[in-house]
mmCIF file of C-alpha atoms and ligand atoms in Angstrom:
data_model
loop_
_atom_site.group_PDB
_atom_site.id
_atom_site.type_symbol
_atom_site.label_atom_id
_atom_site.label_comp_id
_atom_site.label_asym_id
_atom_site.label_seq_id
_atom_site.Cartn_x
_atom_site.Cartn_y
_atom_site.Cartn_z
ATOM 1 C CA MET A 245 71.640 75.138 154.857
ATOM 2 C CA ASP A 246 74.142 76.750 156.829
ATOM 3 C CA GLU A 247 72.253 76.942 159.722
ATOM 4 C CA LEU A 248 71.616 73.336 160.036
ATOM 5 C CA LYS A 249 75.293 73.051 159.681
ATOM 6 C CA GLU A 250 75.810 75.468 162.877
ATOM 7 C CA LEU A 251 73.024 73.418 164.635
ATOM 8 C CA GLU A 252 74.623 70.335 164.275
ATOM 9 C CA GLY A 253 78.232 71.335 165.132
ATOM 10 C CA ALA A 254 76.668 73.166 168.398
ATOM 11 C CA ILE A 255 76.927 69.377 170.060
ATOM 12 C CA ASP A 256 80.170 68.931 169.326
ATOM 13 C CA LEU A 257 81.540 72.444 170.135
ATOM 14 C CA ALA A 258 79.583 72.484 173.357
ATOM 15 C CA SER A 259 80.944 69.259 174.676
ATOM 16 C CA ASN A 260 84.385 70.293 173.858
ATOM 17 C CA GLU A 261 83.962 73.406 175.841
ATOM 18 C CA LEU A 262 82.466 71.592 178.843
ATOM 19 C CA ASN A 263 85.065 68.690 178.816
ATOM 20 C CA GLN A 264 87.946 71.304 179.103
ATOM 21 C CA MET A 265 86.171 73.628 181.920
ATOM 22 C CA ASP A 266 86.984 73.952 185.452
ATOM 23 C CA ASP A 267 84.462 73.159 188.327
ATOM 24 C CA ASP A 268 82.984 76.671 188.097
ATOM 25 C CA LEU A 269 78.986 76.976 188.322
ATOM 26 C CA ASN A 270 79.210 80.859 187.201
ATOM 27 C CA LEU A 271 81.213 79.972 184.244
ATOM 28 C CA LEU A 272 78.689 77.184 183.627
ATOM 29 C CA GLN A 273 76.193 79.460 183.565
ATOM 30 C CA GLN A 274 77.607 82.054 180.841
ATOM 31 C CA LYS A 275 78.415 79.113 178.541
ATOM 32 C CA LYS A 276 74.785 77.834 178.857
ATOM 33 C CA ALA A 277 73.653 81.346 177.984
ATOM 34 C CA ASN A 278 75.966 81.133 174.559
ATOM 35 C CA TYR A 279 73.954 78.543 173.557
ATOM 36 C CA LEU A 280 70.732 78.343 174.620
ATOM 37 C CA GLY A 281 70.189 81.926 175.946
ATOM 38 C CA LYS A 282 68.394 85.036 174.410
ATOM 39 C CA LYS A 283 71.355 85.718 172.316
ATOM 40 C CA GLY A 284 72.609 82.274 171.969
ATOM 41 C CA ILE A 285 73.353 80.102 169.014
ATOM 42 C CA ILE A 286 70.026 78.545 168.841
ATOM 43 C CA ALA A 287 68.000 81.800 169.307
ATOM 44 C CA ASN A 288 70.501 83.068 166.600
ATOM 45 C CA VAL A 289 69.269 80.334 164.090
ATOM 46 C CA MET A 290 65.657 80.736 164.730
ATOM 47 C CA SER A 291 65.650 84.301 164.069
ATOM 48 C CA ASN A 292 67.175 83.903 160.697
ATOM 49 C CA MET A 293 64.149 81.128 160.000
ATOM 50 C CA LYS A 294 61.945 84.061 158.071
ATOM 51 C CA ASN A 295 64.320 84.006 155.118
ATOM 52 C CA LEU A 296 63.963 80.279 154.432
ATOM 53 C CA SER A 297 61.358 78.027 152.685
ATOM 54 C CA ASN A 298 58.520 76.415 154.376
ATOM 55 C CA ASP A 299 60.189 72.707 154.270
ATOM 56 C CA GLU A 300 63.160 74.434 155.225
ATOM 57 C CA ARG A 301 61.655 76.097 158.225
ATOM 58 C CA LYS A 302 60.050 72.743 159.405
ATOM 59 C CA GLU A 303 63.213 70.626 159.254
ATOM 60 C CA LEU A 304 65.175 73.271 160.695
ATOM 61 C CA GLY A 305 62.517 73.970 163.712
ATOM 62 C CA MET A 306 62.134 70.236 164.252
ATOM 63 C CA LYS A 307 66.203 69.974 164.427
ATOM 64 C CA SER A 308 66.662 72.923 166.499
ATOM 65 C CA ASN A 309 64.274 71.665 168.945
ATOM 66 C CA LYS A 310 66.234 68.452 169.387
ATOM 67 C CA ILE A 311 69.356 70.085 169.570
ATOM 68 C CA LYS A 312 68.042 72.301 172.297
ATOM 69 C CA VAL A 313 66.811 69.282 174.228
ATOM 70 C CA LEU A 314 70.421 67.645 173.892
ATOM 71 C CA LEU A 315 72.243 70.928 174.873
ATOM 72 C CA GLU A 316 70.244 71.215 178.194
ATOM 73 C CA GLU A 317 70.944 67.728 179.264
ATOM 74 C CA LEU A 318 74.554 68.119 178.382
ATOM 75 C CA PHE A 319 74.490 71.558 180.535
ATOM 76 C CA GLU A 320 72.578 69.733 183.078
ATOM 77 C CA LYS A 321 74.870 66.920 183.319
ATOM 78 C CA LYS A 322 77.888 69.066 183.611
ATOM 79 C CA ARG A 323 76.205 70.947 186.421
ATOM 80 C CA LYS A 324 75.453 67.776 188.696
ATOM 81 C CA GLU A 325 78.925 66.764 187.874
ATOM 82 C CA ILE A 326 80.427 69.952 189.015
ATOM 83 C CA GLU A 327 78.237 69.888 192.128
ATOM 84 C CA ASP A 328 79.303 66.670 192.990
ATOM 85 C CA ASN A 329 83.106 67.651 192.456
ATOM 86 C CA ILE A 330 82.650 70.484 194.756
ATOM 87 C CA VAL A 331 81.118 68.533 197.751
ATOM 88 C CA GLU A 332 83.417 65.681 197.318
ATOM 89 C CA ARG A 333 86.365 68.023 197.533
ATOM 90 C CA LYS A 334 84.520 69.838 200.315
ATOM 91 C CA LEU A 335 84.391 66.392 202.281
ATOM 92 C CA LYS A 336 87.878 65.392 201.522
ATOM 93 C CA SER A 337 89.484 68.705 202.886
ATOM 94 C CA GLU A 338 87.338 68.547 206.120
ATOM 95 C CA THR A 339 87.919 65.105 207.173
ATOM 96 C CA ILE A 340 89.178 64.656 210.614
ATOM 97 C CA ASP A 341 91.576 62.050 211.799
ATOM 98 C CA VAL A 342 89.558 61.039 214.990
ATOM 99 C CA THR A 343 92.994 58.954 215.708
ATOM 100 C CA LEU A 344 94.794 62.082 216.388
ATOM 101 C CA PRO A 345 95.938 62.877 220.080
ATOM 102 C CA GLY A 346 93.539 65.642 221.181
ATOM 103 C CA VAL A 347 94.347 69.264 222.022
ATOM 104 C CA SER A 348 93.756 69.905 225.725
ATOM 105 C CA MET A 349 92.459 73.368 226.427
ATOM 106 C CA PRO A 350 93.798 75.216 229.618
ATOM 107 C CA VAL A 351 91.518 75.139 232.349
ATOM 108 C CA GLY A 352 91.177 78.015 234.853
ATOM 109 C CA GLY A 353 90.859 77.661 238.342
ATOM 110 C CA ILE A 354 88.993 79.715 241.274
ATOM 111 C CA HIS A 355 90.814 82.743 242.024
ATOM 112 C CA PRO A 356 92.282 82.661 245.861
ATOM 113 C CA LEU A 357 90.459 85.164 247.121
ATOM 114 C CA ASN A 358 87.174 83.821 245.931
ATOM 115 C CA GLN A 359 88.257 80.194 247.613
ATOM 116 C CA THR A 360 88.577 82.177 250.665
ATOM 117 C CA VAL A 361 85.047 83.790 250.300
ATOM 118 C CA MET A 362 83.549 80.379 249.499
ATOM 119 C CA GLU A 363 85.025 78.903 252.851
ATOM 120 C CA LEU A 364 83.879 81.556 254.675
ATOM 121 C CA GLU A 365 80.422 81.165 253.332
ATOM 122 C CA ASP A 366 80.692 77.459 254.120
ATOM 123 C CA LEU A 367 81.519 77.689 257.806
ATOM 124 C CA TYR A 368 79.179 80.664 258.519
ATOM 125 C CA ILE A 369 76.285 79.173 256.659
ATOM 126 C CA GLY A 370 77.193 75.990 258.944
ATOM 127 C CA MET A 371 76.482 78.169 262.073
ATOM 128 C CA GLY A 372 73.321 79.330 260.513
ATOM 129 C CA TYR A 373 74.203 82.376 258.831
ATOM 130 C CA ARG A 374 73.003 83.398 255.327
ATOM 131 C CA VAL A 375 74.637 85.009 252.714
ATOM 132 C CA ALA A 376 73.438 88.695 251.786
ATOM 133 C CA GLU A 377 74.663 90.961 248.940
ATOM 134 C CA GLY A 378 74.499 94.703 248.534
ATOM 135 C CA PRO A 379 75.736 96.873 245.336
ATOM 136 C CA GLU A 380 78.834 98.399 244.938
ATOM 137 C CA ILE A 381 77.724 101.726 244.007
ATOM 138 C CA GLU A 382 76.149 102.577 247.243
ATOM 139 C CA THR A 383 74.335 105.639 248.488
ATOM 140 C CA ASP A 384 76.070 108.315 251.177
ATOM 141 C CA GLU A 385 73.278 107.450 253.519
ATOM 142 C CA PHE A 386 73.642 103.748 253.408
ATOM 143 C CA CYS A 387 77.266 103.466 253.421
ATOM 144 C CA PHE A 388 77.695 106.478 256.186
ATOM 145 C CA GLU A 389 74.892 108.524 257.536
ATOM 146 C CA LYS A 390 72.791 105.233 258.581
ATOM 147 C CA LEU A 391 76.316 103.775 260.190
ATOM 148 C CA ASN A 392 76.153 106.940 262.377
ATOM 149 C CA LEU A 393 78.576 108.752 260.219
ATOM 150 C CA PRO A 394 76.580 111.872 259.313
ATOM 151 C CA LYS A 395 78.072 114.366 256.560
ATOM 152 C CA GLY A 396 80.893 116.197 258.211
ATOM 153 C CA HIS A 397 81.739 113.472 261.092
ATOM 154 C CA PRO A 398 85.629 113.577 261.488
ATOM 155 C CA ALA A 399 85.527 109.489 261.331
ATOM 156 C CA ARG A 400 84.625 109.734 257.738
ATOM 157 C CA ASP A 401 88.352 110.312 257.147
ATOM 158 C CA MET A 402 89.023 106.607 258.221
ATOM 159 C CA GLN A 403 88.159 105.969 254.884
ATOM 160 C CA ASP A 404 89.159 107.650 251.668
ATOM 161 C CA THR A 405 85.998 107.274 249.465
ATOM 162 C CA PHE A 406 85.593 107.463 245.721
ATOM 163 C CA TYR A 407 82.415 109.783 245.173
ATOM 164 C CA ILE A 408 80.615 109.704 242.048
ATOM 165 C CA ASN A 409 78.411 112.640 243.031
ATOM 166 C CA PRO A 410 77.541 113.981 246.491
ATOM 167 C CA GLU A 411 75.199 111.137 246.906
ATOM 168 C CA LEU A 412 76.719 108.329 245.044
ATOM 169 C CA LEU A 413 79.697 106.627 245.895
ATOM 170 C CA LEU A 414 81.669 103.070 245.601
ATOM 171 C CA ARG A 415 81.215 101.414 248.774
ATOM 172 C CA SER A 416 84.241 102.011 250.982
ATOM 173 C CA GLN A 417 83.281 99.200 253.279
ATOM 174 C CA THR A 418 80.432 96.043 252.886
ATOM 175 C CA SER A 419 78.727 97.548 256.397
ATOM 176 C CA PRO A 420 76.178 99.258 253.983
ATOM 177 C CA VAL A 421 74.754 95.711 253.774
ATOM 178 C CA GLN A 422 74.084 95.595 257.514
ATOM 179 C CA VAL A 423 71.783 98.434 256.922
ATOM 180 C CA ARG A 424 69.742 97.125 253.635
ATOM 181 C CA THR A 425 68.951 94.059 255.574
ATOM 182 C CA MET A 426 67.866 95.738 258.501
ATOM 183 C CA LEU A 427 65.564 97.724 256.795
ATOM 184 C CA GLU A 428 64.269 94.641 255.129
ATOM 185 C CA GLU A 429 64.079 92.553 258.147
ATOM 186 C CA LYS A 430 61.932 95.378 259.968
ATOM 187 C CA GLY A 431 62.955 94.572 263.710
ATOM 188 C CA LYS A 432 63.277 90.840 263.023
ATOM 189 C CA PRO A 433 66.371 88.991 264.082
ATOM 190 C CA ILE A 434 69.542 88.494 261.724
ATOM 191 C CA LYS A 435 72.431 86.571 261.285
ATOM 192 C CA ILE A 436 74.182 87.554 257.892
ATOM 193 C CA ILE A 437 77.625 87.630 256.091
ATOM 194 C CA CYS A 438 78.104 89.682 253.372
ATOM 195 C CA PRO A 439 81.210 88.944 251.104
ATOM 196 C CA GLY A 440 81.735 91.573 248.253
ATOM 197 C CA LYS A 441 84.467 94.173 247.004
ATOM 198 C CA VAL A 442 85.002 97.618 248.476
ATOM 199 C CA TYR A 443 86.613 100.335 247.265
ATOM 200 C CA ARG A 444 88.798 102.980 248.572
ATOM 201 C CA ARG A 445 91.390 105.850 247.330
ATOM 202 C CA ASP A 446 94.753 104.237 248.556
ATOM 203 C CA SER A 447 97.835 104.400 246.572
ATOM 204 C CA ASP A 448 98.389 100.844 245.380
ATOM 205 C CA ASP A 449 101.735 99.025 247.244
ATOM 206 C CA ALA A 450 102.335 95.772 249.142
ATOM 207 C CA THR A 451 99.402 96.334 251.513
ATOM 208 C CA HIS A 452 97.211 98.622 249.853
ATOM 209 C CA SER A 453 94.964 97.881 246.911
ATOM 210 C CA HIS A 454 92.157 100.650 246.024
ATOM 211 C CA GLN A 455 89.872 97.672 245.415
ATOM 212 C CA PHE A 456 89.755 94.720 247.473
ATOM 213 C CA MET A 457 87.173 92.698 249.332
ATOM 214 C CA GLN A 458 85.474 92.234 252.746
ATOM 215 C CA CYS A 459 83.317 89.812 254.675
ATOM 216 C CA GLU A 460 80.727 91.671 257.012
ATOM 217 C CA GLY A 461 78.915 89.898 259.353
ATOM 218 C CA LEU A 462 75.669 90.996 261.337
ATOM 219 C CA VAL A 463 73.762 88.933 264.028
ATOM 220 C CA LEU A 464 70.750 90.429 265.787
ATOM 221 C CA GLY A 465 68.470 88.776 268.339
ATOM 222 C CA LYS A 466 67.733 88.780 272.203
ATOM 223 C CA ASP A 467 70.765 88.841 274.534
ATOM 224 C CA ILE A 468 73.443 88.617 272.208
ATOM 225 C CA THR A 469 76.956 89.668 273.802
ATOM 226 C CA LEU A 470 80.476 90.445 273.004
ATOM 227 C CA ALA A 471 81.277 86.595 274.189
ATOM 228 C CA ASP A 472 78.794 85.454 271.038
ATOM 229 C CA LEU A 473 81.063 87.604 268.925
ATOM 230 C CA LYS A 474 84.261 86.198 270.233
ATOM 231 C CA GLY A 475 82.881 82.609 269.601
ATOM 232 C CA ALA A 476 81.839 83.429 266.032
ATOM 233 C CA LEU A 477 85.528 84.665 265.318
ATOM 234 C CA LEU A 478 87.216 81.982 266.970
ATOM 235 C CA GLU A 479 85.548 79.438 265.062
ATOM 236 C CA MET A 480 86.160 81.167 262.057
ATOM 237 C CA VAL A 481 89.879 81.399 262.539
ATOM 238 C CA ARG A 482 90.311 78.065 263.535
ATOM 239 C CA LYS A 483 88.374 76.596 260.481
ATOM 240 C CA MET A 484 90.529 78.739 258.293
ATOM 241 C CA PHE A 485 93.798 78.343 259.800
ATOM 242 C CA ASP A 486 94.322 75.486 262.061
ATOM 243 C CA LYS A 487 92.641 74.482 265.787
ATOM 244 C CA ASP A 488 95.366 75.823 267.683
ATOM 245 C CA ARG A 489 94.829 79.440 266.926
ATOM 246 C CA GLN A 490 93.760 82.190 269.324
ATOM 247 C CA ILE A 491 92.168 85.289 268.741
ATOM 248 C CA ARG A 492 92.603 88.549 270.930
ATOM 249 C CA LEU A 493 90.073 91.655 271.150
ATOM 250 C CA ARG A 494 91.935 94.957 271.316
ATOM 251 C CA PRO A 495 89.599 98.152 271.771
ATOM 252 C CA SER A 496 89.417 100.509 269.245
ATOM 253 C CA PHE A 497 86.890 102.781 267.568
ATOM 254 C CA PHE A 498 84.273 102.501 264.728
ATOM 255 C CA PRO A 499 81.033 104.885 264.792
ATOM 256 C CA PHE A 500 78.657 101.869 264.096
ATOM 257 C CA THR A 501 79.588 99.749 266.850
ATOM 258 C CA GLU A 502 80.040 100.553 270.624
ATOM 259 C CA PRO A 503 82.167 99.021 272.160
ATOM 260 C CA SER A 504 84.377 98.589 269.130
ATOM 261 C CA VAL A 505 87.605 96.045 268.820
ATOM 262 C CA GLU A 506 90.294 95.185 266.448
ATOM 263 C CA VAL A 507 90.748 91.522 266.208
ATOM 264 C CA ASP A 508 93.932 89.732 266.209
ATOM 265 C CA VAL A 509 94.843 86.040 265.445
ATOM 266 C CA SER A 510 97.859 84.341 266.848
ATOM 267 C CA CYS A 511 100.847 84.492 264.281
ATOM 268 C CA GLY A 512 100.964 80.952 262.550
ATOM 269 C CA ILE A 513 104.628 81.526 261.370
ATOM 270 C CA CYS A 514 106.319 81.913 265.111
ATOM 271 C CA GLY A 515 103.363 80.219 266.920
ATOM 272 C CA GLY A 516 103.342 83.396 268.969
ATOM 273 C CA LYS A 517 106.823 83.966 270.045
ATOM 274 C CA GLY A 518 107.543 86.738 267.818
ATOM 275 C CA CYS A 519 108.952 87.128 264.481
ATOM 276 C CA PRO A 520 109.158 89.771 261.319
ATOM 277 C CA THR A 521 105.586 88.772 260.040
ATOM 278 C CA CYS A 522 104.105 89.825 263.408
ATOM 279 C CA LYS A 523 106.545 92.510 263.673
ATOM 280 C CA ASN A 524 107.543 90.634 266.991
ATOM 281 C CA THR A 525 104.070 91.005 268.746
ATOM 282 C CA GLY A 526 102.948 87.485 268.115
ATOM 283 C CA TRP A 527 99.816 88.885 266.873
ATOM 284 C CA ILE A 528 98.179 89.781 263.506
ATOM 285 C CA GLU A 529 95.110 92.243 262.890
ATOM 286 C CA ILE A 530 92.534 90.677 260.442
ATOM 287 C CA LEU A 531 89.571 92.209 261.224
ATOM 288 C CA GLY A 532 87.527 95.052 262.782
ATOM 289 C CA ALA A 533 84.245 94.199 265.011
ATOM 290 C CA GLY A 534 81.986 95.312 267.836
ATOM 291 C CA MET A 535 78.325 95.603 269.279
ATOM 292 C CA VAL A 536 76.086 97.300 266.802
ATOM 293 C CA ASN A 537 75.811 101.018 268.196
ATOM 294 C CA ASP A 538 72.271 101.576 269.439
ATOM 295 C CA ASN A 539 71.807 104.613 266.935
ATOM 296 C CA VAL A 540 72.721 102.444 264.204
ATOM 297 C CA LEU A 541 69.804 99.943 265.162
ATOM 298 C CA ARG A 542 67.302 102.763 265.874
ATOM 299 C CA MET A 543 67.878 104.238 262.396
ATOM 300 C CA SER A 544 66.975 101.189 260.611
ATOM 301 C CA GLY A 545 63.820 100.532 263.013
ATOM 302 C CA TYR A 546 65.251 98.312 265.364
ATOM 303 C CA ASP A 547 64.662 98.767 269.168
ATOM 304 C CA PRO A 548 68.133 98.556 271.185
ATOM 305 C CA LYS A 549 66.408 97.642 274.170
ATOM 306 C CA GLU A 550 64.591 94.393 272.469
ATOM 307 C CA ILE A 551 67.231 93.309 270.396
ATOM 308 C CA GLN A 552 70.921 93.829 269.965
ATOM 309 C CA GLY A 553 73.879 92.188 268.179
ATOM 310 C CA PHE A 554 77.363 92.319 266.842
ATOM 311 C CA ALA A 555 79.034 93.112 263.353
ATOM 312 C CA PHE A 556 82.302 92.497 261.978
ATOM 313 C CA GLY A 557 84.233 93.178 258.783
ATOM 314 C CA ILE A 558 87.017 90.550 257.943
ATOM 315 C CA GLY A 559 89.885 91.539 255.465
ATOM 316 C CA VAL A 560 89.758 89.010 252.792
ATOM 317 C CA GLU A 561 93.138 89.516 251.479
ATOM 318 C CA ARG A 562 94.270 89.837 254.826
ATOM 319 C CA ILE A 563 93.216 86.194 255.669
ATOM 320 C CA THR A 564 94.446 84.846 252.364
ATOM 321 C CA MET A 565 97.690 86.553 252.474
ATOM 322 C CA LEU A 566 98.291 84.932 256.150
ATOM 323 C CA LYS A 567 97.075 81.529 255.059
ATOM 324 C CA TYR A 568 99.138 81.082 251.794
ATOM 325 C CA LYS A 569 102.136 83.605 253.012
ATOM 326 C CA ILE A 570 101.570 85.895 250.217
ATOM 327 C CA ASP A 571 103.685 89.219 250.933
ATOM 328 C CA ASP A 572 102.286 91.619 248.258
ATOM 329 C CA ILE A 573 98.535 92.252 248.236
ATOM 330 C CA ARG A 574 99.006 93.096 244.290
ATOM 331 C CA ASN A 575 99.584 89.783 243.155
ATOM 332 C CA PHE A 576 95.725 89.173 243.724
ATOM 333 C CA TYR A 577 94.776 91.994 241.142
ATOM 334 C CA THR A 578 97.609 91.546 238.481
ATOM 335 C CA ASN A 579 96.424 88.374 237.086
ATOM 336 C CA ASP A 580 99.700 86.756 236.527
ATOM 337 C CA VAL A 581 98.908 82.917 235.965
ATOM 338 C CA ARG A 582 102.127 81.716 237.008
ATOM 339 C CA PHE A 583 100.827 83.015 240.465
ATOM 340 C CA LEU A 584 97.146 82.149 239.923
ATOM 341 C CA ASN A 585 97.911 78.254 238.910
ATOM 342 C CA GLN A 586 99.480 77.603 242.477
ATOM 343 C CA PHE A 587 96.055 78.045 243.689
ATOM 344 C CA LYS A 588 94.295 75.629 241.172
ATOM 345 C CA GLU A 589 92.744 72.571 242.884
ATOM 346 C CA GLU A 590 94.681 69.202 241.974
ATOM 347 C CA LYS A 591 92.678 67.337 239.168
HETATM 348 N N1 LIG B 859 83.571 98.106 258.011
HETATM 349 C C1 LIG B 859 84.878 98.565 258.852
HETATM 350 C C2 LIG B 859 85.905 98.682 258.033
HETATM 351 O O1 LIG B 859 85.818 98.379 257.080
HETATM 352 C C3 LIG B 859 84.905 97.134 259.606
HETATM 353 C C4 LIG B 859 83.890 96.766 260.560
HETATM 354 C C5 LIG B 859 82.674 96.012 260.152
HETATM 355 C C6 LIG B 859 84.035 97.134 261.835
HETATM 356 C C7 LIG B 859 81.846 95.774 261.313
HETATM 357 C C8 LIG B 859 83.211 97.172 262.743
HETATM 358 C C9 LIG B 859 82.073 96.206 262.545
HETATM 359 O O2 LIG B 859 86.677 99.204 258.657
#
């Protein structure tokens, strides 16, 4: 009987093939189908049985069942073997040598401007202030109108502003946070600082940047005077620079303060004697300030007879540049790590 021979040969044939095979589960599946599938050798033998005698058919039936089981075992064994091999190879290729020295990731530092802001926050919180925030996209109303700068007021030209539409703008100062805080506090005393980014349509150069930072301050309460303002600023300057620093207040103009002042700090390079940094004056301007204008108080629901106070706007870049003797404001915004690394705290 040819069929019997074919069946008996199938075992050897299959083991030979499996022995030579790569570790490939797809290929194994295909091979298995060649023997045990619908069109495989076993099925083929079975389909020819109708031409045989009863005895032959019985013998062949029994034999083919046995062979089928043997083949299945053979393929199952190979499948396990392939799977084990694959896992083993993967484990080998993925082992790590834990004795190798580690690769250290470069660690960033806090940006010098943020360091200044953090120092300002620290020292003003120490004096009882809280930190307030406001949006960088601001309304014309909060950035100007409620700060005593109605539309068309000539003093608007002091700040060249990025407008988004007639009502919305990129804030050109942190002073709108004064307005927002007053509206929230509804006539109650206030003691806040507000650090943040501001924007102006300036051409960038060594001393101008279209984006820069300010730290606003606002103190409202009973009987607050210009002397309190001077104290709050002198304290700041002495903590930020050194304890021998002096400040001087010069008359100035801001629509939202009356009187208004510009504040200079004594030059730290020449000690006040005069040098190129202070343009031989001995003084360097660092901020604008003043007593909050009665109109500003009224527009945000405060009665100037009951409550008054001061506001200031510190130039964060300005004092950072003075502190670290940086001569070009653009260094803060070009993100050169060689510059920034100089401000990393020592580990
Ligand atoms: N907002 C003013 C400016 O950007 C600074 C300032 C703040 C002046 C608060 C007075 C009071 O120039």
